[in-house]
Amino acid sequence: MPPKKPRRTAERILEVSLALFNRFGEPNVSTTLISAELGISPGNLYYHYPAKDELINALADRYERALGELLPAAGAVRNVEDAWLFVHMLFELIWQHRFLYRDLNDLLSKNRRLETRFQAVLARQEEAMQQLVRGLADGGVLQLEAREVLPLAASMLVLATYWLSYEYVRDPRRALEPDVAARALGRGAFQVLGLLLPSLEPASRRHLHGLADPYR
């Protein structure tokens, strides 16, 4: 088997930056720390990303592309299991880029490009939540009036957006441990879909509780 080609430096910089931002929070990670972690000179780092904001924007662009691959699946949701899978995958994606959400207000206040792009991301996520809710109604498992779709979808998105902050404040010493995080993903999915419980038909309500039970 031929030896693997070395990864491009620019990609390695992004991967290490993402890991450090996720672990320590973006405000606590300097470009000096990133270059030291990579074992490269600061000049090499600046050659690829002349400013820290460019690193953040590149990571945000990757997140947006990944979302673009996931969000269309919301249109195919017709039952609780489909909804659970979609929301759980959304939370997994948020977790993989958790620094964006953990430091969201701070990041947006300092980075105009990110602020503009994140507004577009939220709009696409809200549209996906609306599709999910309408799909469940079309599938006959959700009894909902048309005027209730938009506020319900908006509430679901708010929960998804600030779920990570809640989990971090809830237990800051353990929030980032892998086993705790895995359970938190399931709790987050149930928190979002739990908003549907009053309108779900009984069998689907029981099924949703069953899907969430392993994460309690």
XYZ file of C-alpha atoms in Angstrom:
216
model
C 0.000 0.000 0.000
C 1.509 3.380 -0.989
C 2.086 5.844 1.852
C -0.674 8.372 2.449
C -0.052 11.812 1.087
C 0.498 14.396 3.822
C -2.533 16.600 4.426
C -2.267 20.106 3.158
C -1.120 22.572 5.800
C -4.201 24.755 5.383
C -6.499 21.816 6.154
C -4.422 20.777 9.161
C -4.625 24.332 10.485
C -8.414 24.235 10.253
C -8.672 20.855 11.984
C -6.400 21.850 14.863
C -8.060 25.247 15.232
C -11.490 23.622 15.389
C -10.318 21.192 18.076
C -8.785 23.987 20.164
C -11.740 26.346 19.738
C -14.129 23.563 20.735
C -12.063 22.585 23.756
C -11.157 25.964 25.197
C -13.535 28.422 23.528
C -12.493 30.686 20.668
C -11.647 33.761 22.821
C -9.138 31.675 24.792
C -7.200 30.369 21.782
C -4.518 32.523 20.183
C -2.864 32.036 16.815
C 0.368 31.463 18.751
C -1.227 28.502 20.523
C -2.531 27.134 17.222
C 0.889 27.332 15.536
C 2.559 25.748 18.583
C 0.032 22.892 18.564
C 0.744 22.324 14.877
C 4.496 22.614 15.270
C 4.740 25.318 12.625
C 5.915 28.913 12.737
C 3.401 31.740 13.222
C 4.536 33.005 9.820
C 3.454 29.736 8.186
C 0.054 30.046 9.866
C -0.342 33.655 8.719
C 0.598 32.663 5.170
C -2.549 30.523 5.001
C -4.789 32.569 7.309
C -3.522 36.147 7.774
C -6.019 36.861 10.582
C -7.828 34.822 13.209
C -11.179 35.924 11.769
C -10.252 34.218 8.497
C -9.797 30.952 10.386
C -13.183 31.394 12.055
C -14.867 32.246 8.758
C -13.352 29.219 7.047
C -14.653 26.936 9.802
C -18.057 28.614 9.664
C -18.136 28.057 5.903
C -17.437 24.346 6.423
C -20.268 24.192 8.947
C -22.617 25.945 6.543
C -21.757 23.489 3.755
C -22.414 20.536 6.073
C -25.747 22.065 7.064
C -26.580 22.487 3.396
C -26.221 18.735 2.971
C -28.383 17.926 6.010
C -31.226 20.446 5.962
C -32.986 19.217 2.788
C -33.701 15.952 4.639
C -36.261 17.822 6.758
C -38.588 17.840 3.777
C -38.791 14.036 3.830
C -39.850 13.740 7.502
C -43.215 12.029 7.909
C -43.018 10.304 11.292
C -41.457 10.672 14.734
C -38.520 8.400 13.980
C -37.600 10.460 10.907
C -37.881 13.634 12.999
C -35.713 12.160 15.756
C -32.996 11.163 13.297
C -32.986 14.576 11.643
C -32.829 16.566 14.879
C -30.221 14.245 16.381
C -28.037 14.682 13.284
C -28.499 18.442 13.544
C -27.279 18.368 17.148
C -24.304 16.219 16.148
C -23.363 18.836 13.580
C -23.751 21.637 16.126
C -21.599 19.656 18.556
C -18.855 19.196 15.969
C -18.757 23.019 15.570
C -19.757 23.857 19.102
C -17.401 26.814 19.506
C -19.693 28.780 17.170
C -22.628 28.291 19.526
C -20.737 28.396 22.812
C -19.337 31.857 21.990
C -22.068 32.914 19.550
C -22.858 36.441 20.777
C -19.187 37.308 21.220
C -18.267 35.984 17.788
C -21.085 37.777 16.000
C -20.338 41.087 17.699
C -16.752 41.019 16.416
C -17.172 39.568 12.937
C -19.533 41.258 10.492
C -19.154 38.587 7.818
C -19.969 35.832 10.284
C -22.958 37.794 11.576
C -24.381 38.104 8.074
C -23.736 34.469 7.201
C -25.170 33.208 10.477
C -28.377 35.121 9.870
C -28.697 33.209 6.611
C -27.923 29.933 8.412
C -30.660 30.575 10.981
C -33.148 31.372 8.221
C -32.378 28.078 6.477
C -32.632 26.161 9.740
C -35.988 27.743 10.525
C -37.290 26.823 7.079
C -36.139 23.236 7.694
C -37.963 23.147 11.040
C -41.109 24.389 9.308
C -40.773 21.610 6.734
C -40.326 19.058 9.523
C -43.459 20.230 11.342
C -45.526 20.310 8.158
C -44.234 16.868 7.187
C -45.370 15.398 10.491
C -48.770 17.011 10.024
C -48.983 15.622 6.477
C -47.985 12.209 7.847
C -50.987 12.287 10.189
C -48.983 12.065 13.427
C -49.294 15.743 14.379
C -52.571 17.576 14.883
C -51.784 21.220 14.278
C -53.479 24.273 12.822
C -51.678 26.021 9.985
C -51.208 29.200 12.048
C -49.295 27.227 14.693
C -46.550 25.980 12.346
C -44.378 29.111 12.234
C -44.234 29.887 15.977
C -43.646 26.214 16.803
C -40.812 25.937 14.278
C -39.268 29.152 15.636
C -39.404 27.811 19.201
C -37.748 24.576 18.097
C -34.942 26.530 16.428
C -34.373 28.703 19.516
C -33.989 25.561 21.620
C -31.580 24.026 19.112
C -29.515 27.220 18.924
C -29.096 27.700 22.667
C -29.096 24.055 23.718
C -25.314 23.918 24.024
C -25.182 27.005 26.229
C -27.779 25.416 28.487
C -25.844 22.160 28.745
C -22.598 24.013 29.452
C -24.115 26.154 32.206
C -25.954 23.134 33.581
C -22.703 21.295 34.352
C -19.662 23.285 33.138
C -17.121 20.872 34.623
C -18.456 17.876 32.715
C -20.255 19.365 29.705
C -17.450 18.578 27.282
C -16.736 15.014 28.401
C -17.525 12.607 25.518
C -19.902 10.357 27.457
C -21.775 13.326 28.911
C -21.919 14.960 25.488
C -23.385 11.832 23.893
C -26.237 11.834 26.391
C -26.692 15.561 25.962
C -27.224 15.115 22.216
C -30.172 12.862 22.914
C -31.538 15.194 25.577
C -31.266 18.081 23.160
C -33.167 16.216 20.459
C -35.916 15.382 22.943
C -36.086 18.967 24.217
C -36.714 20.204 20.687
C -39.154 17.484 19.679
C -40.773 17.651 23.107
C -42.434 20.869 21.960
C -44.509 18.661 19.654
C -45.769 16.344 22.395
C -49.109 18.089 23.063
C -50.005 17.802 19.383
C -48.698 14.290 18.674
C -51.092 11.396 18.351
C -50.731 8.933 21.292
C -48.708 6.193 19.571
C -46.187 8.697 18.230
C -45.960 10.339 21.652
C -45.055 7.010 23.229
C -42.569 6.301 20.462
C -40.818 9.627 21.000
C -40.501 8.925 24.720
C -39.053 5.513 23.884
C -36.459 7.035 21.547
C -35.380 9.469 24.258
C -35.302 6.985 27.167
C -31.656 5.846 26.650
C -30.467 9.463 27.048
C -32.245 10.368 30.270
